[in-house]
Amino acid sequence: MKEKFLRFMQGRYGVDQFSKGLLIAGLVVVLLSSFFAGGKAGSLFYLLGWILIIYCYFRIFSKNVSKRYAENQKYLAKTYKIRTYIQQQKNSLAQRKVYHIYKCPGCKQKIRIPKGKGKIEIRCPKCGTTFIKKS
């Protein structure tokens, strides 16, 4: 069965970030439609959600690879700032387990200090301001 599916998918575009985004957006919109059930808004959300999901699968099974690649590149360009911000927040949360992150009172530069060193004097590498903080 796996070999048949692999043979079927040969030459097709497959899953990319835009397809994943469409699928998630479609599922969220279908879920939102249940909150507005019984009204026109619920029906509209339900229809819109299924259109997004169907378009997602159309992209996955498409053989026009160059067009799907161009669509994915546009999507990645438009969501670059959001994706970078989320990645920075993840990195910051991971570092907070091992480091304290302080801002310099002079220039607002972020300074990373290891935890567990007690009360220390910190010198800003950018402007040279010194200040005392607990690590």
GROMACS .gro file of N, CA and C in nm:
model
  405
    1MET      N    1   0.083  -0.120   0.000
    1MET     CA    2   0.000   0.000   0.000
    1MET      C    3   0.087   0.126   0.000
    2LYS      N    4   0.194   0.121   0.081
    2LYS     CA    5   0.282   0.236   0.089
    2LYS      C    6   0.349   0.262  -0.046
    3GLU      N    7   0.389   0.155  -0.114
    3GLU     CA    8   0.452   0.170  -0.245
    3GLU      C    9   0.355   0.229  -0.347
    4LYS      N   10   0.228   0.188  -0.341
    4LYS     CA   11   0.128   0.242  -0.433
    4LYS      C   12   0.109   0.392  -0.411
    5PHE      N   13   0.106   0.431  -0.283
    5PHE     CA   14   0.090   0.573  -0.252
    5PHE      C   15   0.212   0.653  -0.299
    6LEU      N   16   0.331   0.597  -0.277
    6LEU     CA   17   0.453   0.665  -0.321
    6LEU      C   18   0.455   0.678  -0.473
    7ARG      N   19   0.411   0.575  -0.544
    7ARG     CA   20   0.404   0.582  -0.689
    7ARG      C   21   0.302   0.686  -0.734
    8PHE      N   22   0.188   0.694  -0.662
    8PHE     CA   23   0.085   0.792  -0.694
    8PHE      C   24   0.136   0.935  -0.674
    9MET      N   25   0.213   0.956  -0.566
    9MET     CA   26   0.261   1.091  -0.534
    9MET      C   27   0.382   1.132  -0.618
   10GLN      N   28   0.440   1.041  -0.692
   10GLN     CA   29   0.557   1.074  -0.773
   10GLN      C   30   0.519   1.178  -0.879
   11GLY      N   31   0.593   1.288  -0.883
   11GLY     CA   32   0.565   1.395  -0.978
   11GLY      C   33   0.465   1.497  -0.927
   12ARG      N   34   0.413   1.476  -0.809
   12ARG     CA   35   0.317   1.570  -0.750
   12ARG      C   36   0.390   1.661  -0.652
   13TYR      N   37   0.328   1.775  -0.619
   13TYR     CA   38   0.398   1.875  -0.540
   13TYR      C   39   0.420   1.832  -0.396
   14GLY      N   40   0.319   1.783  -0.327
   14GLY     CA   41   0.333   1.739  -0.189
   14GLY      C   42   0.300   1.850  -0.090
   15VAL      N   43   0.337   1.827   0.035
   15VAL     CA   44   0.302   1.918   0.145
   15VAL      C   45   0.414   2.021   0.163
   16ASP      N   46   0.376   2.148   0.177
   16ASP     CA   47   0.470   2.255   0.209
   16ASP      C   48   0.410   2.342   0.318
   17GLN      N   49   0.477   2.451   0.352
   17GLN     CA   50   0.430   2.537   0.461
   17GLN      C   51   0.296   2.602   0.429
   18PHE      N   52   0.275   2.642   0.305
   18PHE     CA   53   0.149   2.706   0.266
   18PHE      C   54   0.034   2.606   0.278
   19SER      N   55   0.057   2.481   0.238
   19SER     CA   56  -0.047   2.379   0.251
   19SER      C   57  -0.081   2.354   0.397
   20LYS      N   58   0.022   2.348   0.482
   20LYS     CA   59  -0.002   2.329   0.625
   20LYS      C   60  -0.083   2.446   0.681
   21GLY      N   61  -0.047   2.569   0.640
   21GLY     CA   62  -0.120   2.687   0.686
   21GLY      C   63  -0.265   2.686   0.640
   22LEU      N   64  -0.287   2.646   0.514
   22LEU     CA   65  -0.424   2.638   0.463
   22LEU      C   66  -0.506   2.534   0.540
   23LEU      N   67  -0.445   2.420   0.567
   23LEU     CA   68  -0.516   2.315   0.639
   23LEU      C   69  -0.553   2.359   0.781
   24ILE      N   70  -0.459   2.420   0.850
   24ILE     CA   71  -0.486   2.468   0.986
   24ILE      C   72  -0.592   2.577   0.984
   25ALA      N   73  -0.580   2.672   0.890
   25ALA     CA   74  -0.679   2.779   0.880
   25ALA      C   75  -0.817   2.722   0.848
   26GLY      N   76  -0.824   2.625   0.758
   26GLY     CA   77  -0.951   2.563   0.724
   26GLY      C   78  -1.015   2.494   0.842
   27LEU      N   79  -0.934   2.420   0.918
   27LEU     CA   80  -0.989   2.350   1.035
   27LEU      C   81  -1.035   2.449   1.142
   28VAL      N   82  -0.961   2.558   1.161
   28VAL     CA   83  -1.002   2.659   1.259
   28VAL      C   84  -1.132   2.725   1.217
   29VAL      N   85  -1.146   2.756   1.088
   29VAL     CA   86  -1.268   2.821   1.039
   29VAL      C   87  -1.388   2.726   1.051
   30VAL      N   88  -1.368   2.597   1.022
   30VAL     CA   89  -1.476   2.499   1.039
   30VAL      C   90  -1.514   2.489   1.186
   31LEU      N   91  -1.415   2.492   1.276
   31LEU     CA   92  -1.444   2.490   1.419
   31LEU      C   93  -1.521   2.615   1.461
   32LEU      N   94  -1.482   2.731   1.406
   32LEU     CA   95  -1.554   2.855   1.436
   32LEU      C   96  -1.698   2.848   1.390
   33SER      N   97  -1.723   2.777   1.280
   33SER     CA   98  -1.859   2.768   1.228
   33SER      C   99  -1.952   2.700   1.327
   34SER      N  100  -1.897   2.612   1.412
   34SER     CA  101  -1.984   2.545   1.510
   34SER      C  102  -2.033   2.642   1.618
   35PHE      N  103  -1.958   2.752   1.641
   35PHE     CA  104  -2.002   2.851   1.739
   35PHE      C  105  -2.117   2.936   1.685
   36PHE      N  106  -2.124   2.948   1.552
   36PHE     CA  107  -2.230   3.027   1.489
   36PHE      C  108  -2.333   2.936   1.422
   37ALA      N  109  -2.348   2.816   1.473
   37ALA     CA  110  -2.437   2.717   1.410
   37ALA      C  111  -2.580   2.768   1.404
   38GLY      N  112  -2.646   2.736   1.295
   38GLY     CA  113  -2.787   2.772   1.279
   38GLY      C  114  -2.808   2.902   1.204
   39GLY      N  115  -2.709   2.984   1.191
   39GLY     CA  116  -2.723   3.113   1.123
   39GLY      C  117  -2.650   3.114   0.991
   40LYS      N  118  -2.663   3.226   0.922
   40LYS     CA  119  -2.593   3.240   0.794
   40LYS      C  120  -2.442   3.247   0.813
   41ALA      N  121  -2.399   3.309   0.922
   41ALA     CA  122  -2.256   3.321   0.948
   41ALA      C  123  -2.194   3.183   0.967
   42GLY      N  124  -2.263   3.094   1.038
   42GLY     CA  125  -2.214   2.959   1.058
   42GLY      C  126  -2.199   2.883   0.928
   43SER      N  127  -2.298   2.896   0.843
   43SER     CA  128  -2.292   2.828   0.712
   43SER      C  129  -2.180   2.885   0.626
   44LEU      N  130  -2.163   3.017   0.631
   44LEU     CA  131  -2.057   3.080   0.554
   44LEU      C  132  -1.918   3.036   0.601
   45PHE      N  133  -1.898   3.033   0.734
   45PHE     CA  134  -1.771   2.987   0.789
   45PHE      C  135  -1.746   2.840   0.753
   46TYR      N  136  -1.850   2.759   0.761
   46TYR     CA  137  -1.836   2.617   0.730
   46TYR      C  138  -1.795   2.599   0.584
   47LEU      N  139  -1.860   2.671   0.494
   47LEU     CA  140  -1.828   2.662   0.352
   47LEU      C  141  -1.686   2.713   0.325
   48LEU      N  142  -1.649   2.826   0.385
   48LEU     CA  143  -1.515   2.883   0.368
   48LEU      C  144  -1.407   2.787   0.419
   49GLY      N  145  -1.433   2.725   0.532
   49GLY     CA  146  -1.337   2.629   0.588
   49GLY      C  147  -1.315   2.511   0.496
   50TRP      N  148  -1.423   2.458   0.439
   50TRP     CA  149  -1.408   2.345   0.349
   50TRP      C  150  -1.341   2.386   0.218
   51ILE      N  151  -1.364   2.507   0.172
   51ILE     CA  152  -1.296   2.555   0.051
   51ILE      C  153  -1.145   2.561   0.077
   52LEU      N  154  -1.104   2.610   0.194
   52LEU     CA  155  -0.961   2.615   0.228
   52LEU      C  156  -0.901   2.475   0.235
   53ILE      N  157  -0.972   2.380   0.294
   53ILE     CA  158  -0.922   2.243   0.305
   53ILE      C  159  -0.911   2.178   0.168
   54ILE      N  160  -1.011   2.199   0.082
   54ILE     CA  161  -1.008   2.141  -0.053
   54ILE      C  162  -0.894   2.202  -0.134
   55TYR      N  163  -0.873   2.333  -0.122
   55TYR     CA  164  -0.763   2.397  -0.193
   55TYR      C  165  -0.629   2.343  -0.143
   56CYS      N  166  -0.619   2.316  -0.013
   56CYS     CA  167  -0.498   2.258   0.043
   56CYS      C  168  -0.468   2.125  -0.023
   57TYR      N  169  -0.567   2.038  -0.034
   57TYR     CA  170  -0.544   1.908  -0.096
   57TYR      C  171  -0.521   1.920  -0.246
   58PHE      N  172  -0.583   2.018  -0.310
   58PHE     CA  173  -0.555   2.043  -0.452
   58PHE      C  174  -0.408   2.075  -0.472
   59ARG      N  175  -0.352   2.160  -0.383
   59ARG     CA  176  -0.211   2.196  -0.392
   59ARG      C  177  -0.122   2.075  -0.368
   60ILE      N  178  -0.158   1.990  -0.273
   60ILE     CA  179  -0.076   1.874  -0.240
   60ILE      C  180  -0.068   1.777  -0.359
   61PHE      N  181  -0.181   1.755  -0.427
   61PHE     CA  182  -0.185   1.658  -0.536
   61PHE      C  183  -0.156   1.720  -0.673
   62SER      N  184  -0.126   1.848  -0.679
   62SER     CA  185  -0.102   1.916  -0.805
   62SER      C  186   0.029   1.870  -0.870
   63LYS      N  187   0.029   1.864  -1.003
   63LYS     CA  188   0.151   1.829  -1.076
   63LYS      C  189   0.223   1.953  -1.130
   64ASN      N  190   0.162   2.071  -1.112
   64ASN     CA  191   0.224   2.196  -1.157
   64ASN      C  192   0.317   2.246  -1.046
   65VAL      N  193   0.434   2.186  -1.038
   65VAL     CA  194   0.526   2.210  -0.927
   65VAL      C  195   0.576   2.354  -0.924
   66SER      N  196   0.607   2.410  -1.041
   66SER     CA  197   0.663   2.546  -1.043
   66SER      C  198   0.563   2.649  -0.991
   67LYS      N  199   0.437   2.634  -1.025
   67LYS     CA  200   0.334   2.729  -0.979
   67LYS      C  201   0.313   2.715  -0.827
   68ARG      N  202   0.309   2.591  -0.777
   68ARG     CA  203   0.291   2.569  -0.634
   68ARG      C  204   0.412   2.621  -0.555
   69TYR      N  205   0.531   2.605  -0.612
   69TYR     CA  206   0.651   2.656  -0.547
   69TYR      C  207   0.647   2.808  -0.538
   70ALA      N  208   0.602   2.873  -0.646
   70ALA     CA  209   0.593   3.020  -0.645
   70ALA      C  210   0.491   3.067  -0.541
   71GLU      N  211   0.379   2.996  -0.529
   71GLU     CA  212   0.278   3.031  -0.428
   71GLU      C  213   0.336   3.018  -0.288
   72ASN      N  214   0.411   2.910  -0.265
   72ASN     CA  215   0.471   2.889  -0.134
   72ASN      C  216   0.573   2.998  -0.102
   73GLN      N  217   0.652   3.040  -0.200
   73GLN     CA  218   0.749   3.146  -0.178
   73GLN      C  219   0.681   3.278  -0.142
   74LYS      N  220   0.569   3.310  -0.208
   74LYS     CA  221   0.494   3.431  -0.173
   74LYS      C  222   0.443   3.423  -0.030
   75TYR      N  223   0.390   3.307   0.007
   75TYR     CA  224   0.340   3.286   0.143
   75TYR      C  225   0.452   3.305   0.245
   76LEU      N  226   0.568   3.245   0.218
   76LEU     CA  227   0.680   3.256   0.310
   76LEU      C  228   0.729   3.400   0.321
   77ALA      N  229   0.727   3.474   0.210
   77ALA     CA  230   0.770   3.615   0.213
   77ALA      C  231   0.674   3.700   0.296
   78LYS      N  232   0.544   3.673   0.283
   78LYS     CA  233   0.445   3.753   0.356
   78LYS      C  234   0.442   3.720   0.504
   79THR      N  235   0.475   3.597   0.542
   79THR     CA  236   0.470   3.558   0.682
   79THR      C  237   0.606   3.559   0.749
   80TYR      N  238   0.707   3.613   0.683
   80TYR     CA  239   0.844   3.612   0.737
   80TYR      C  240   0.854   3.680   0.873
   81LYS      N  241   0.797   3.799   0.886
   81LYS     CA  242   0.809   3.874   1.011
   81LYS      C  243   0.741   3.801   1.127
   82ILE      N  244   0.625   3.744   1.100
   82ILE     CA  245   0.552   3.672   1.205
   82ILE      C  246   0.630   3.547   1.248
   83ARG      N  247   0.679   3.471   1.150
   83ARG     CA  248   0.753   3.349   1.182
   83ARG      C  249   0.881   3.380   1.257
   84THR      N  250   0.951   3.488   1.220
   84THR     CA  251   1.075   3.525   1.289
   84THR      C  252   1.045   3.567   1.433
   85TYR      N  253   0.938   3.644   1.453
   85TYR     CA  254   0.901   3.688   1.587
   85TYR      C  255   0.870   3.568   1.676
   86ILE      N  256   0.795   3.473   1.625
   86ILE     CA  257   0.760   3.353   1.702
   86ILE      C  258   0.886   3.275   1.736
   87GLN      N  259   0.978   3.260   1.641
   87GLN     CA  260   1.102   3.187   1.665
   87GLN      C  261   1.187   3.258   1.771
   88GLN      N  262   1.192   3.391   1.768
   88GLN     CA  263   1.268   3.466   1.867
   88GLN      C  264   1.209   3.446   2.007
   89GLN      N  265   1.076   3.445   2.015
   89GLN     CA  266   1.012   3.424   2.145
   89GLN      C  267   1.040   3.284   2.199
   90LYS      N  268   1.041   3.184   2.111
   90LYS     CA  269   1.074   3.047   2.153
   90LYS      C  270   1.217   3.040   2.206
   91ASN      N  271   1.309   3.103   2.133
   91ASN     CA  272   1.449   3.104   2.177
   91ASN      C  273   1.465   3.175   2.310
   92SER      N  274   1.395   3.286   2.326
   92SER     CA  275   1.403   3.362   2.451
   92SER      C  276   1.350   3.279   2.568
   93LEU      N  277   1.239   3.207   2.548
   93LEU     CA  278   1.185   3.123   2.655
   93LEU      C  279   1.279   3.009   2.690
   94ALA      N  280   1.345   2.952   2.590
   94ALA     CA  281   1.439   2.844   2.615
   94ALA      C  282   1.560   2.894   2.693
   95GLN      N  283   1.606   3.015   2.664
   95GLN     CA  284   1.723   3.070   2.733
   95GLN      C  285   1.691   3.112   2.875
   96ARG      N  286   1.567   3.143   2.905
   96ARG     CA  287   1.532   3.191   3.039
   96ARG      C  288   1.545   3.082   3.145
   97LYS      N  289   1.557   2.957   3.104
   97LYS     CA  290   1.576   2.849   3.200
   97LYS      C  291   1.718   2.853   3.258
   98VAL      N  292   1.814   2.899   3.179
   98VAL     CA  293   1.955   2.897   3.219
   98VAL      C  294   2.009   3.037   3.246
   99TYR      N  295   1.951   3.138   3.183
   99TYR     CA  296   2.003   3.275   3.192
   99TYR      C  297   1.897   3.373   3.239
  100HIS      N  298   1.944   3.482   3.304
  100HIS     CA  299   1.861   3.600   3.328
  100HIS      C  300   1.890   3.695   3.213
  101ILE      N  301   1.788   3.759   3.161
  101ILE     CA  302   1.808   3.855   3.054
  101ILE      C  303   1.767   3.992   3.106
  102TYR      N  304   1.866   4.082   3.113
  102TYR     CA  305   1.843   4.218   3.162
  102TYR      C  306   1.861   4.317   3.048
  103LYS      N  307   1.798   4.435   3.066
  103LYS     CA  308   1.819   4.544   2.971
  103LYS      C  309   1.908   4.649   3.037
  104CYS      N  310   2.001   4.699   2.960
  104CYS     CA  311   2.090   4.804   3.009
  104CYS      C  312   2.007   4.930   3.033
  105PRO      N  313   2.022   4.995   3.148
  105PRO     CA  314   1.946   5.118   3.174
  105PRO      C  315   1.989   5.234   3.084
  106GLY      N  316   2.109   5.228   3.029
  106GLY     CA  317   2.160   5.336   2.945
  106GLY      C  318   2.114   5.327   2.800
  107CYS      N  319   2.135   5.209   2.738
  107CYS     CA  320   2.109   5.198   2.594
  107CYS      C  321   2.001   5.095   2.559
  108LYS      N  322   1.944   5.029   2.659
  108LYS     CA  323   1.837   4.929   2.640
  108LYS      C  324   1.884   4.803   2.569
  109GLN      N  325   2.015   4.780   2.563
  109GLN     CA  326   2.071   4.658   2.505
  109GLN      C  327   2.036   4.540   2.595
  110LYS      N  328   1.996   4.425   2.538
  110LYS     CA  329   1.968   4.306   2.617
  110LYS      C  330   2.100   4.238   2.652
  111ILE      N  331   2.113   4.201   2.780
  111ILE     CA  332   2.235   4.137   2.828
  111ILE      C  333   2.195   4.006   2.896
  112ARG      N  334   2.262   3.898   2.858
  112ARG     CA  335   2.231   3.765   2.910
  112ARG      C  336   2.333   3.728   3.017
  113ILE      N  337   2.284   3.697   3.138
  113ILE     CA  338   2.369   3.665   3.252
  113ILE      C  339   2.331   3.525   3.302
  114PRO      N  340   2.429   3.437   3.328
  114PRO     CA  341   2.396   3.303   3.379
  114PRO      C  342   2.331   3.310   3.516
  115LYS      N  343   2.237   3.221   3.540
  115LYS     CA  344   2.169   3.216   3.670
  115LYS      C  345   2.261   3.156   3.777
  116GLY      N  346   2.235   3.192   3.903
  116GLY     CA  347   2.304   3.130   4.016
  116GLY      C  348   2.438   3.189   4.051
  117LYS      N  349   2.469   3.311   4.010
  117LYS     CA  350   2.598   3.373   4.041
  117LYS      C  351   2.587   3.473   4.157
  118GLY      N  352   2.468   3.489   4.213
  118GLY     CA  353   2.449   3.583   4.323
  118GLY      C  354   2.433   3.725   4.271
  119LYS      N  355   2.460   3.823   4.360
  119LYS     CA  356   2.450   3.963   4.322
  119LYS      C  357   2.579   4.002   4.251
  120ILE      N  358   2.566   4.049   4.124
  120ILE     CA  359   2.685   4.081   4.046
  120ILE      C  360   2.673   4.218   3.981
  121GLU      N  361   2.789   4.273   3.951
  121GLU     CA  362   2.793   4.399   3.878
  121GLU      C  363   2.804   4.365   3.729
  122ILE      N  364   2.712   4.421   3.650
  122ILE     CA  365   2.706   4.392   3.507
  122ILE      C  366   2.754   4.515   3.431
  123ARG      N  367   2.844   4.493   3.336
  123ARG     CA  368   2.893   4.602   3.251
  123ARG      C  369   2.837   4.579   3.111
  124CYS      N  370   2.768   4.680   3.058
  124CYS     CA  371   2.710   4.671   2.925
  124CYS      C  372   2.822   4.670   2.821
  125PRO      N  373   2.823   4.571   2.730
  125PRO     CA  374   2.928   4.567   2.629
  125PRO      C  375   2.913   4.675   2.521
  126LYS      N  376   2.794   4.731   2.511
  126LYS     CA  377   2.770   4.831   2.406
  126LYS      C  378   2.809   4.972   2.450
  127CYS      N  379   2.758   5.014   2.568
  127CYS     CA  380   2.781   5.152   2.611
  127CYS      C  381   2.873   5.165   2.732
  128GLY      N  382   2.903   5.053   2.800
  128GLY     CA  383   2.994   5.057   2.913
  128GLY      C  384   2.930   5.091   3.046
  129THR      N  385   2.799   5.110   3.052
  129THR     CA  386   2.730   5.139   3.177
  129THR      C  387   2.737   5.018   3.269
  130THR      N  388   2.760   5.042   3.397
  130THR     CA  389   2.761   4.932   3.494
  130THR      C  390   2.640   4.944   3.584
  131PHE      N  391   2.583   4.829   3.621
  131PHE     CA  392   2.469   4.826   3.711
  131PHE      C  393   2.471   4.694   3.785
  132ILE      N  394   2.408   4.689   3.901
  132ILE     CA  395   2.410   4.571   3.987
  132ILE      C  396   2.273   4.503   3.981
  133LYS      N  397   2.278   4.372   3.959
  133LYS     CA  398   2.156   4.291   3.954
  133LYS      C  399   2.183   4.158   4.021
  134LYS      N  400   2.075   4.092   4.061
  134LYS     CA  401   2.085   3.959   4.120
  134LYS      C  402   2.076   3.857   4.008
  135SER      N  403   2.168   3.762   4.008
  135SER     CA  404   2.164   3.659   3.904
  135SER      C  405   2.110   3.539   3.969
   0.00000   0.00000   0.00000
